[in-house]
Amino acid sequence: MNVQPFDDHESEVRSYCRSWPAVFTTAKGTRLWDENGRCYLDFFSGAGALNYGHNPPELKAALLEYLAEDNIVHGLDMMTVAKRTFLERFAEVILEPRGLDYKVQFPGPTGTNAVESALKLARKVTGRETVVSFTNAFHGMTLGSLSVTGNAMKRGGAGVPLVHSARMPYCDYLDEGPSLDVLEMFLADSGSGLDLPAAVIVETVQGEGGLNVASDTWLQRLKSICAEHDVLLIVDDVQMAIGRTGPFFSFEPSGITPDIVCLSKSISGFGLPMALTLLRPELDIWGPGEHNGTFRGNNPAFVTATAALSFWTDDKLSTQIAERADTMGAALGGIADRHRQSGAVVKGKGLARGIGFTDPAVASAVAAAAFDAGMLVETSGAESEVVKLMPPVNVTPDDLIEGLDLLGELVDSVIGDDVAAGVGERG
Ligand SMILES: *Cc1c(COP(=O)(O)O)cnc(C)c1O
């Protein structure tokens, strides 16, 4: 395996490739292959950018046809047929059936672009500076997004003070009730030192922050606190939308309507860069070009995104995701039960699930053992203490069970080794 060019030329900032030392070539559905022909089961899904798996055939066909006919690839924010079709279908298939009235902004191709545009707009609309975010939040790596992100290592990369943000405890950080009591008290108390914020930004499930779940009642109460104080609610649905927890938008079961929604990762459905910022029409006070960008018109992504909307014309996919999620929850529950003494707990929701361990070394050992056994899984959480499983949302039952069985064996053997090592030390 020749990794010399990566070592010689690529920056030390590279990360995933360190956990998965293979040179990949092809991929299909839940499987990747490396250049030696070794096959890997993918329970990572591009960190949520490949919710329909690798190279989904319906989307690939649409993309190949689009390219073969010399259609527009790069279009700034020019009007193109591909963008028009996407906007029409997105309204028809996603927004209208859910009673959602949003203008669509193309903020640039990445998740952090969507978050930056949301923060800017919230400040512009309200004339306020502070944005409230939550413990263990992850919103992206550019300065505005980092300022509302929790992780100390990632924040440390900023090199400048990360300002105009305030942290509050997420749903399960204290107990569920008290966590929002703090926000409510601080907003009501002129002595709290919390400036009235422009917005609150929240993930319904914290994908990078350890698969912490906000309950529906917590989200509902958060929405009503925001409404009461005239503070905008931004849902960062970059990772949890597009079926990851079941419905298209992760906030649907809670019944809340955010003021602004950030989408990216799986919106193109094919792993092509694309992001959307959805805003209530009254908030759309942008001046033309006030939030600009060269790559806001990735037309091939619009084509695959449009093709992917055909999966959402009925509730078949959501129902199937709920079934798979039950299977996954039961299997992980079984594994966690076997390893209570290691503090194993099931985390997450839908098909964004995992097992948290008291000792982060267990989680990283399981993820490393998974790679050795031919399976890609990531860790998540402040100390990387959670083994995070995100199979494609259209994973087949066979692939799902194969991955879950393997994970169970790996956890058993890692913790078994651990116990053996502990006994050895004492001896
Ligand atoms: C991945 C992610 C982002 C950042 O997206 P990038 O495309 O990596 O900039 C922002 N918010 C959440 C919740 C994410 O999971």
GROMACS .gro file of C-alpha atoms and ligand atoms in nm:
model
  442
    1MET     CA    1   0.000   0.000   0.000
    2ASN     CA    2   0.161   0.326  -0.114
    3VAL     CA    3   0.078   0.602   0.136
    4GLN     CA    4   0.399   0.797   0.073
    5PRO     CA    5   0.232   1.077  -0.132
    6PHE     CA    6  -0.006   1.146   0.156
    7ASP     CA    7   0.276   1.152   0.410
    8ASP     CA    8   0.499   1.361   0.185
    9HIS     CA    9   0.252   1.614   0.054
   10GLU     CA   10  -0.069   1.630   0.251
   11SER     CA   11  -0.103   1.851   0.557
   12GLU     CA   12  -0.092   1.709   0.907
   13VAL     CA   13  -0.449   1.833   0.946
   14ARG     CA   14  -0.580   1.518   0.776
   15SER     CA   15  -0.776   1.306   1.020
   16TYR     CA   16  -1.014   1.029   0.909
   17CYS     CA   17  -0.740   0.872   0.698
   18ARG     CA   18  -0.538   0.818   1.015
   19SER     CA   19  -0.813   0.600   1.161
   20TRP     CA   20  -0.863   0.413   0.835
   21PRO     CA   21  -0.526   0.339   0.679
   22ALA     CA   22  -0.645   0.209   0.341
   23VAL     CA   23  -0.643   0.364  -0.006
   24PHE     CA   24  -1.002   0.347  -0.124
   25THR     CA   25  -1.110   0.306  -0.484
   26THR     CA   26  -1.477   0.221  -0.534
   27ALA     CA   27  -1.798   0.215  -0.335
   28LYS     CA   28  -2.155   0.098  -0.378
   29GLY     CA   29  -2.439   0.115  -0.128
   30THR     CA   30  -2.304   0.018   0.216
   31ARG     CA   31  -1.969  -0.112   0.084
   32LEU     CA   32  -1.634   0.044   0.002
   33TRP     CA   33  -1.334  -0.127  -0.153
   34ASP     CA   34  -0.968  -0.039  -0.120
   35GLU     CA   35  -0.702  -0.078  -0.386
   36ASN     CA   36  -0.613  -0.425  -0.257
   37GLY     CA   37  -0.970  -0.534  -0.315
   38ARG     CA   38  -1.057  -0.547   0.055
   39CYS     CA   39  -1.424  -0.473   0.124
   40TYR     CA   40  -1.550  -0.256   0.412
   41LEU     CA   41  -1.900  -0.225   0.553
   42ASP     CA   42  -1.976   0.145   0.588
   43PHE     CA   43  -2.151   0.247   0.910
   44PHE     CA   44  -2.014   0.601   0.880
   45SER     CA   45  -2.189   0.722   0.564
   46GLY     CA   46  -1.962   1.017   0.502
   47ALA     CA   47  -2.049   1.159   0.848
   48GLY     CA   48  -2.408   1.175   0.725
   49ALA     CA   49  -2.338   1.300   0.371
   50LEU     CA   50  -2.425   0.961   0.219
   51ASN     CA   51  -2.761   0.879   0.375
   52TYR     CA   52  -2.867   0.689   0.063
   53GLY     CA   53  -2.537   0.499   0.051
   54HIS     CA   54  -2.259   0.529  -0.202
   55ASN     CA   55  -2.346   0.594  -0.568
   56PRO     CA   56  -2.723   0.540  -0.536
   57PRO     CA   57  -2.824   0.421  -0.886
   58GLU     CA   58  -3.124   0.653  -0.944
   59LEU     CA   59  -2.915   0.959  -0.857
   60LYS     CA   60  -2.611   0.845  -1.050
   61ALA     CA   61  -2.821   0.792  -1.363
   62ALA     CA   62  -2.961   1.147  -1.339
   63LEU     CA   63  -2.612   1.290  -1.285
   64LEU     CA   64  -2.454   1.099  -1.575
   65GLU     CA   65  -2.730   1.206  -1.810
   66TYR     CA   66  -2.694   1.569  -1.700
   67LEU     CA   67  -2.318   1.567  -1.756
   68ALA     CA   68  -2.339   1.379  -2.087
   69GLU     CA   69  -2.555   1.657  -2.234
   70ASP     CA   70  -2.311   1.939  -2.146
   71ASN     CA   71  -2.559   2.100  -1.908
   72ILE     CA   72  -2.442   2.382  -1.680
   73VAL     CA   73  -2.212   2.261  -1.401
   74HIS     CA   74  -2.103   2.585  -1.236
   75GLY     CA   75  -2.360   2.861  -1.223
   76LEU     CA   76  -2.287   3.107  -0.938
   77ASP     CA   77  -2.647   3.194  -0.853
   78MET     CA   78  -2.760   3.223  -1.212
   79MET     CA   79  -3.101   3.087  -1.303
   80THR     CA   80  -3.065   2.739  -1.447
   81VAL     CA   81  -3.312   2.470  -1.536
   82ALA     CA   82  -3.154   2.241  -1.276
   83LYS     CA   83  -3.199   2.497  -0.999
   84ARG     CA   84  -3.553   2.582  -1.105
   85THR     CA   85  -3.652   2.217  -1.104
   86PHE     CA   86  -3.497   2.166  -0.761
   87LEU     CA   87  -3.673   2.471  -0.610
   88GLU     CA   88  -4.010   2.363  -0.751
   89ARG     CA   89  -3.979   2.001  -0.639
   90PHE     CA   90  -3.840   2.093  -0.294
   91ALA     CA   91  -4.143   2.317  -0.234
   92GLU     CA   92  -4.383   2.054  -0.370
   93VAL     CA   93  -4.243   1.740  -0.206
   94ILE     CA   94  -4.091   1.872   0.119
   95LEU     CA   95  -4.217   2.215   0.226
   96GLU     CA   96  -4.584   2.226   0.120
   97PRO     CA   97  -4.694   1.886   0.255
   98ARG     CA   98  -4.541   1.982   0.592
   99GLY     CA   99  -4.708   2.324   0.596
  100LEU     CA  100  -4.366   2.492   0.602
  101ASP     CA  101  -4.330   2.835   0.446
  102TYR     CA  102  -3.959   2.900   0.392
  103LYS     CA  103  -3.753   3.097   0.144
  104VAL     CA  104  -3.452   2.899   0.025
  105GLN     CA  105  -3.105   3.053   0.042
  106PHE     CA  106  -2.805   2.886  -0.123
  107PRO     CA  107  -2.533   2.995   0.122
  108GLY     CA  108  -2.232   2.813  -0.026
  109PRO     CA  109  -2.170   2.441  -0.051
  110THR     CA  110  -2.092   2.332   0.306
  111GLY     CA  111  -2.270   2.298   0.637
  112THR     CA  112  -2.068   2.571   0.797
  113ASN     CA  113  -2.170   2.806   0.513
  114ALA     CA  114  -2.535   2.744   0.604
  115VAL     CA  115  -2.464   2.809   0.973
  116GLU     CA  116  -2.267   3.129   0.903
  117SER     CA  117  -2.549   3.265   0.688
  118ALA     CA  118  -2.804   3.181   0.957
  119LEU     CA  119  -2.602   3.357   1.229
  120LYS     CA  120  -2.547   3.662   1.008
  121LEU     CA  121  -2.911   3.688   0.916
  122ALA     CA  122  -3.031   3.647   1.276
  123ARG     CA  123  -2.801   3.933   1.382
  124LYS     CA  124  -2.907   4.148   1.089
  125VAL     CA  125  -3.278   4.093   1.154
  126THR     CA  126  -3.267   4.152   1.530
  127GLY     CA  127  -2.982   4.403   1.553
  128ARG     CA  128  -2.842   4.193   1.840
  129GLU     CA  129  -2.501   4.027   1.868
  130THR     CA  130  -2.523   3.731   2.103
  131VAL     CA  131  -2.619   3.383   1.991
  132VAL     CA  132  -2.699   3.116   2.247
  133SER     CA  133  -2.580   2.764   2.174
  134PHE     CA  134  -2.553   2.449   2.382
  135THR     CA  135  -2.295   2.237   2.559
  136ASN     CA  136  -2.140   1.980   2.323
  137ALA     CA  137  -2.283   2.154   2.015
  138PHE     CA  138  -2.105   2.123   1.682
  139HIS     CA  139  -2.186   2.374   1.410
  140GLY     CA  140  -1.879   2.382   1.182
  141MET     CA  141  -1.519   2.497   1.165
  142THR     CA  142  -1.532   2.858   1.041
  143LEU     CA  143  -1.515   3.136   1.300
  144GLY     CA  144  -1.885   3.210   1.345
  145SER     CA  145  -1.972   2.841   1.361
  146LEU     CA  146  -1.682   2.770   1.598
  147SER     CA  147  -1.801   3.044   1.830
  148VAL     CA  148  -2.120   2.842   1.888
  149THR     CA  149  -1.938   2.504   1.901
  150GLY     CA  150  -1.849   2.341   2.233
  151ASN     CA  151  -1.543   2.124   2.170
  152ALA     CA  152  -1.231   2.279   2.324
  153MET     CA  153  -0.987   2.125   2.075
  154LYS     CA  154  -1.182   2.254   1.775
  155ARG     CA  155  -1.234   2.597   1.935
  156GLY     CA  156  -0.862   2.614   2.003
  157GLY     CA  157  -0.788   2.614   1.631
  158ALA     CA  158  -0.955   2.954   1.588
  159GLY     CA  159  -0.652   3.150   1.703
  160VAL     CA  160  -0.870   3.449   1.791
  161PRO     CA  161  -1.128   3.502   2.064
  162LEU     CA  162  -1.458   3.335   1.984
  163VAL     CA  163  -1.706   3.597   2.085
  164HIS     CA  164  -2.072   3.700   2.078
  165SER     CA  165  -2.198   3.365   2.192
  166ALA     CA  166  -2.321   3.220   2.522
  167ARG     CA  167  -2.345   2.857   2.624
  168MET     CA  168  -2.641   2.693   2.791
  169PRO     CA  169  -2.683   2.332   2.913
  170TYR     CA  170  -2.826   2.095   2.649
  171CYS     CA  171  -3.127   1.874   2.720
  172ASP     CA  172  -2.947   1.602   2.913
  173TYR     CA  173  -2.652   1.804   3.045
  174LEU     CA  174  -2.828   1.873   3.370
  175ASP     CA  175  -3.159   1.698   3.399
  176GLU     CA  176  -3.401   1.776   3.118
  177GLY     CA  177  -3.616   2.029   3.307
  178PRO     CA  178  -3.343   2.227   3.486
  179SER     CA  179  -3.142   2.276   3.165
  180LEU     CA  180  -3.404   2.509   3.017
  181ASP     CA  181  -3.484   2.660   3.356
  182VAL     CA  182  -3.137   2.816   3.336
  183LEU     CA  183  -3.203   2.976   2.997
  184GLU     CA  184  -3.546   3.095   3.105
  185MET     CA  185  -3.415   3.247   3.429
  186PHE     CA  186  -3.120   3.413   3.257
  187LEU     CA  187  -3.343   3.572   2.993
  188ALA     CA  188  -3.587   3.701   3.254
  189ASP     CA  189  -3.324   3.828   3.499
  190SER     CA  190  -3.165   4.163   3.417
  191GLY     CA  191  -2.883   4.069   3.653
  192SER     CA  192  -2.793   3.742   3.473
  193GLY     CA  193  -2.532   3.903   3.247
  194LEU     CA  194  -2.679   3.735   2.941
  195ASP     CA  195  -2.747   3.995   2.674
  196LEU     CA  196  -3.075   3.941   2.494
  197PRO     CA  197  -2.962   3.708   2.212
  198ALA     CA  198  -3.036   3.737   1.840
  199ALA     CA  199  -3.092   3.365   1.820
  200VAL     CA  200  -3.061   3.025   1.979
  201ILE     CA  201  -2.897   2.760   1.761
  202VAL     CA  202  -2.963   2.394   1.837
  203GLU     CA  203  -2.920   2.042   1.702
  204THR     CA  204  -3.208   1.804   1.777
  205VAL     CA  205  -2.949   1.527   1.818
  206GLN     CA  206  -2.586   1.623   1.869
  207GLY     CA  207  -2.409   1.414   1.607
  208GLU     CA  208  -2.051   1.516   1.681
  209GLY     CA  209  -2.114   1.599   2.047
  210GLY     CA  210  -2.184   1.242   2.157
  211LEU     CA  211  -2.529   1.154   2.013
  212ASN     CA  212  -2.714   1.346   2.283
  213VAL     CA  213  -3.085   1.369   2.212
  214ALA     CA  214  -3.314   1.665   2.277
  215SER     CA  215  -3.660   1.542   2.372
  216ASP     CA  216  -3.964   1.673   2.188
  217THR     CA  217  -4.090   1.844   2.505
  218TRP     CA  218  -3.753   2.013   2.553
  219LEU     CA  219  -3.758   2.141   2.193
  220GLN     CA  220  -4.116   2.263   2.233
  221ARG     CA  221  -4.028   2.450   2.550
  222LEU     CA  222  -3.715   2.595   2.385
  223LYS     CA  223  -3.928   2.721   2.096
  224SER     CA  224  -4.177   2.883   2.330
  225ILE     CA  225  -3.902   3.049   2.538
  226CYS     CA  226  -3.755   3.190   2.216
  227ALA     CA  227  -4.095   3.312   2.097
  228GLU     CA  228  -4.167   3.477   2.431
  229HIS     CA  229  -3.843   3.678   2.417
  230ASP     CA  230  -3.855   3.746   2.042
  231VAL     CA  231  -3.538   3.542   1.991
  232LEU     CA  232  -3.498   3.350   1.664
  233LEU     CA  233  -3.467   2.971   1.676
  234ILE     CA  234  -3.216   2.819   1.435
  235VAL     CA  235  -3.221   2.441   1.396
  236ASP     CA  236  -2.890   2.313   1.260
  237ASP     CA  237  -3.022   2.004   1.080
  238VAL     CA  238  -2.705   1.958   0.876
  239GLN     CA  239  -2.646   1.604   1.005
  240MET     CA  240  -2.981   1.484   1.140
  241ALA     CA  241  -3.214   1.578   0.852
  242ILE     CA  242  -3.282   1.376   0.538
  243GLY     CA  243  -3.410   1.073   0.725
  244ARG     CA  244  -3.124   1.026   0.970
  245THR     CA  245  -3.369   1.013   1.260
  246GLY     CA  246  -3.669   0.904   1.046
  247PRO     CA  247  -3.852   1.206   0.903
  248PHE     CA  248  -3.707   1.443   0.640
  249PHE     CA  249  -3.650   1.715   0.902
  250SER     CA  250  -3.543   1.589   1.243
  251PHE     CA  251  -3.763   1.843   1.424
  252GLU     CA  252  -4.090   1.722   1.266
  253PRO     CA  253  -4.205   1.494   1.553
  254SER     CA  254  -4.171   1.783   1.800
  255GLY     CA  255  -4.410   1.995   1.593
  256ILE     CA  256  -4.190   2.304   1.627
  257THR     CA  257  -4.132   2.536   1.332
  258PRO     CA  258  -3.783   2.686   1.350
  259ASP     CA  259  -3.729   3.038   1.218
  260ILE     CA  260  -3.420   2.925   1.026
  261VAL     CA  261  -3.309   2.573   0.927
  262CYS     CA  262  -2.960   2.474   0.811
  263LEU     CA  263  -2.926   2.176   0.575
  264SER     CA  264  -2.625   2.033   0.400
  265LYS     CA  265  -2.456   1.691   0.426
  266SER     CA  266  -2.714   1.461   0.258
  267ILE     CA  267  -2.926   1.722   0.081
  268SER     CA  268  -2.761   1.644  -0.257
  269GLY     CA  269  -2.801   1.273  -0.177
  270PHE     CA  270  -2.485   1.185  -0.366
  271GLY     CA  271  -2.209   1.333  -0.152
  272LEU     CA  272  -2.186   1.641  -0.376
  273PRO     CA  273  -2.134   1.970  -0.189
  274MET     CA  274  -2.460   2.155  -0.139
  275ALA     CA  275  -2.622   2.347   0.144
  276LEU     CA  276  -2.949   2.529   0.207
  277THR     CA  277  -3.052   2.789   0.460
  278LEU     CA  278  -3.430   2.793   0.498
  279LEU     CA  279  -3.577   3.113   0.638
  280ARG     CA  280  -3.920   3.238   0.726
  281PRO     CA  281  -4.015   3.481   0.446
  282GLU     CA  282  -4.040   3.779   0.689
  283LEU     CA  283  -3.673   3.728   0.778
  284ASP     CA  284  -3.556   3.757   0.419
  285ILE     CA  285  -3.415   4.108   0.446
  286TRP     CA  286  -3.087   4.027   0.272
  287GLY     CA  287  -2.962   4.282   0.020
  288PRO     CA  288  -2.865   4.127  -0.316
  289GLY     CA  289  -2.512   3.983  -0.287
  290GLU     CA  290  -2.486   4.055   0.083
  291HIS     CA  291  -2.397   3.691   0.148
  292ASN     CA  292  -2.223   3.587  -0.173
  293GLY     CA  293  -2.010   3.292  -0.282
  294THR     CA  294  -1.860   3.136  -0.593
  295PHE     CA  295  -1.991   2.784  -0.534
  296ARG     CA  296  -2.355   2.847  -0.450
  297GLY     CA  297  -2.472   2.705  -0.780
  298ASN     CA  298  -2.346   2.346  -0.786
  299ASN     CA  299  -2.590   2.234  -1.054
  300PRO     CA  300  -2.495   1.864  -1.058
  301ALA     CA  301  -2.584   1.865  -0.685
  302PHE     CA  302  -2.922   2.022  -0.767
  303VAL     CA  303  -2.983   1.738  -1.015
  304THR     CA  304  -2.906   1.461  -0.765
  305ALA     CA  305  -3.094   1.647  -0.488
  306THR     CA  306  -3.400   1.664  -0.713
  307ALA     CA  307  -3.372   1.294  -0.798
  308ALA     CA  308  -3.344   1.214  -0.425
  309LEU     CA  309  -3.671   1.395  -0.353
  310SER     CA  310  -3.850   1.105  -0.525
  311PHE     CA  311  -3.770   0.901  -0.210
  312TRP     CA  312  -3.986   1.144  -0.009
  313THR     CA  313  -4.311   1.158  -0.208
  314ASP     CA  314  -4.470   0.923   0.047
  315ASP     CA  315  -4.385   0.802   0.398
  316LYS     CA  316  -4.242   0.464   0.289
  317LEU     CA  317  -3.882   0.557   0.360
  318SER     CA  318  -3.958   0.712   0.700
  319THR     CA  319  -4.153   0.402   0.802
  320GLN     CA  320  -3.871   0.177   0.689
  321ILE     CA  321  -3.618   0.389   0.879
  322ALA     CA  322  -3.828   0.357   1.196
  323GLU     CA  323  -3.824  -0.025   1.157
  324ARG     CA  324  -3.448  -0.035   1.106
  325ALA     CA  325  -3.404   0.200   1.402
  326ASP     CA  326  -3.599  -0.042   1.623
  327THR     CA  327  -3.374  -0.327   1.515
  328MET     CA  328  -3.069  -0.116   1.586
  329GLY     CA  329  -3.194   0.007   1.924
  330ALA     CA  330  -3.271  -0.350   2.036
  331ALA     CA  331  -2.932  -0.484   1.926
  332LEU     CA  332  -2.740  -0.200   2.089
  333GLY     CA  333  -2.952  -0.236   2.402
  334GLY     CA  334  -2.843  -0.599   2.422
  335ILE     CA  335  -2.476  -0.508   2.387
  336ALA     CA  336  -2.502  -0.229   2.646
  337ASP     CA  337  -2.679  -0.465   2.891
  338ARG     CA  338  -2.392  -0.712   2.865
  339HIS     CA  339  -2.144  -0.436   2.949
  340ARG     CA  340  -2.312  -0.235   3.222
  341GLN     CA  341  -1.999  -0.264   3.435
  342SER     CA  342  -1.811  -0.063   3.168
  343GLY     CA  343  -2.077   0.206   3.186
  344ALA     CA  344  -2.207   0.113   2.840
  345VAL     CA  345  -2.517   0.311   2.744
  346VAL     CA  346  -2.712   0.333   2.419
  347LYS     CA  347  -2.705   0.682   2.271
  348GLY     CA  348  -2.879   0.863   1.989
  349LYS     CA  349  -3.200   0.827   1.796
  350GLY     CA  350  -3.323   0.679   1.469
  351LEU     CA  351  -3.027   0.561   1.264
  352ALA     CA  352  -2.786   0.795   1.442
  353ARG     CA  353  -2.702   0.561   1.725
  354GLY     CA  354  -2.412   0.450   1.931
  355ILE     CA  355  -2.279   0.312   2.254
  356GLY     CA  356  -2.112   0.538   2.507
  357PHE     CA  357  -1.847   0.407   2.746
  358THR     CA  358  -1.708   0.550   3.069
  359ASP     CA  359  -1.355   0.498   2.938
  360PRO     CA  360  -1.299   0.667   2.600
  361ALA     CA  361  -1.019   0.416   2.533
  362VAL     CA  362  -1.286   0.146   2.496
  363ALA     CA  363  -1.468   0.342   2.224
  364SER     CA  364  -1.152   0.408   2.026
  365ALA     CA  365  -1.042   0.045   2.064
  366VAL     CA  366  -1.380  -0.072   1.931
  367ALA     CA  367  -1.359   0.167   1.633
  368ALA     CA  368  -1.005   0.049   1.556
  369ALA     CA  369  -1.106  -0.316   1.590
  370ALA     CA  370  -1.397  -0.246   1.355
  371PHE     CA  371  -1.161  -0.122   1.087
  372ASP     CA  372  -0.944  -0.431   1.129
  373ALA     CA  373  -1.257  -0.642   1.087
  374GLY     CA  374  -1.361  -0.451   0.774
  375MET     CA  375  -1.614  -0.202   0.907
  376LEU     CA  376  -1.602   0.178   0.922
  377VAL     CA  377  -1.737   0.339   1.238
  378GLU     CA  378  -1.654   0.673   1.394
  379THR     CA  379  -1.631   0.789   1.752
  380SER     CA  380  -1.811   1.098   1.880
  381GLY     CA  381  -1.836   1.305   2.198
  382ALA     CA  382  -1.610   1.551   2.378
  383GLU     CA  383  -1.365   1.273   2.471
  384SER     CA  384  -1.452   1.049   2.174
  385GLU     CA  385  -1.622   0.822   2.427
  386VAL     CA  386  -1.908   0.712   2.202
  387VAL     CA  387  -1.889   0.456   1.920
  388LYS     CA  388  -2.110   0.616   1.659
  389LEU     CA  389  -2.308   0.412   1.407
  390MET     CA  390  -2.464   0.577   1.104
  391PRO     CA  391  -2.547   0.321   0.837
  392PRO     CA  392  -2.718   0.455   0.525
  393VAL     CA  393  -3.084   0.523   0.601
  394ASN     CA  394  -3.182   0.276   0.326
  395VAL     CA  395  -2.958   0.002   0.469
  396THR     CA  396  -3.089  -0.350   0.401
  397PRO     CA  397  -3.186  -0.562   0.705
  398ASP     CA  398  -2.904  -0.806   0.621
  399ASP     CA  399  -2.636  -0.538   0.614
  400LEU     CA  400  -2.772  -0.382   0.930
  401ILE     CA  401  -2.769  -0.708   1.121
  402GLU     CA  402  -2.425  -0.799   0.987
  403GLY     CA  403  -2.287  -0.469   1.120
  404LEU     CA  404  -2.464  -0.493   1.455
  405ASP     CA  405  -2.355  -0.855   1.512
  406LEU     CA  406  -1.997  -0.764   1.430
  407LEU     CA  407  -2.009  -0.465   1.662
  408GLY     CA  408  -2.138  -0.683   1.946
  409GLU     CA  409  -1.848  -0.926   1.897
  410LEU     CA  410  -1.598  -0.641   1.888
  411VAL     CA  411  -1.726  -0.479   2.206
  412ASP     CA  412  -1.723  -0.818   2.381
  413SER     CA  413  -1.365  -0.883   2.278
  414VAL     CA  414  -1.235  -0.531   2.350
  415ILE     CA  415  -1.390  -0.525   2.696
  416GLY     CA  416  -1.287  -0.889   2.751
  417ASP     CA  417  -0.927  -0.793   2.666
  418ASP     CA  418  -0.958  -0.497   2.898
  419VAL     CA  419  -1.076  -0.707   3.187
  420ALA     CA  420  -0.801  -0.960   3.117
  421ALA     CA  421  -0.540  -0.681   3.110
  422GLY     CA  422  -0.673  -0.542   3.440
  423VAL     CA  423  -0.652  -0.885   3.601
  424GLY     CA  424  -0.300  -0.926   3.463
  425GLU     CA  425  -0.194  -0.595   3.620
  426ARG     CA  426  -0.333  -0.685   3.956
  427GLY     CA  427  -0.160  -1.024   3.934
  428LIG     C1  428  -2.107   1.855   0.974
  428LIG     C2  429  -2.184   1.957   1.046
  428LIG     C3  430  -2.166   2.094   1.023
  428LIG     C4  431  -2.058   2.147   0.934
  428LIG     O1  432  -2.072   2.104   0.801
  428LIG     P1  433  -1.945   2.116   0.704
  428LIG     O2  434  -1.999   2.076   0.570
  428LIG     O3  435  -1.844   2.018   0.756
  428LIG     O4  436  -1.899   2.255   0.711
  428LIG     C5  437  -2.247   2.183   1.090
  428LIG     N1  438  -2.340   2.141   1.175
  428LIG     C6  439  -2.362   2.010   1.201
  428LIG     C7  440  -2.469   1.970   1.295
  428LIG     C8  441  -2.283   1.914   1.138
  428LIG     O5  442  -2.301   1.784   1.165
   0.00000   0.00000   0.00000
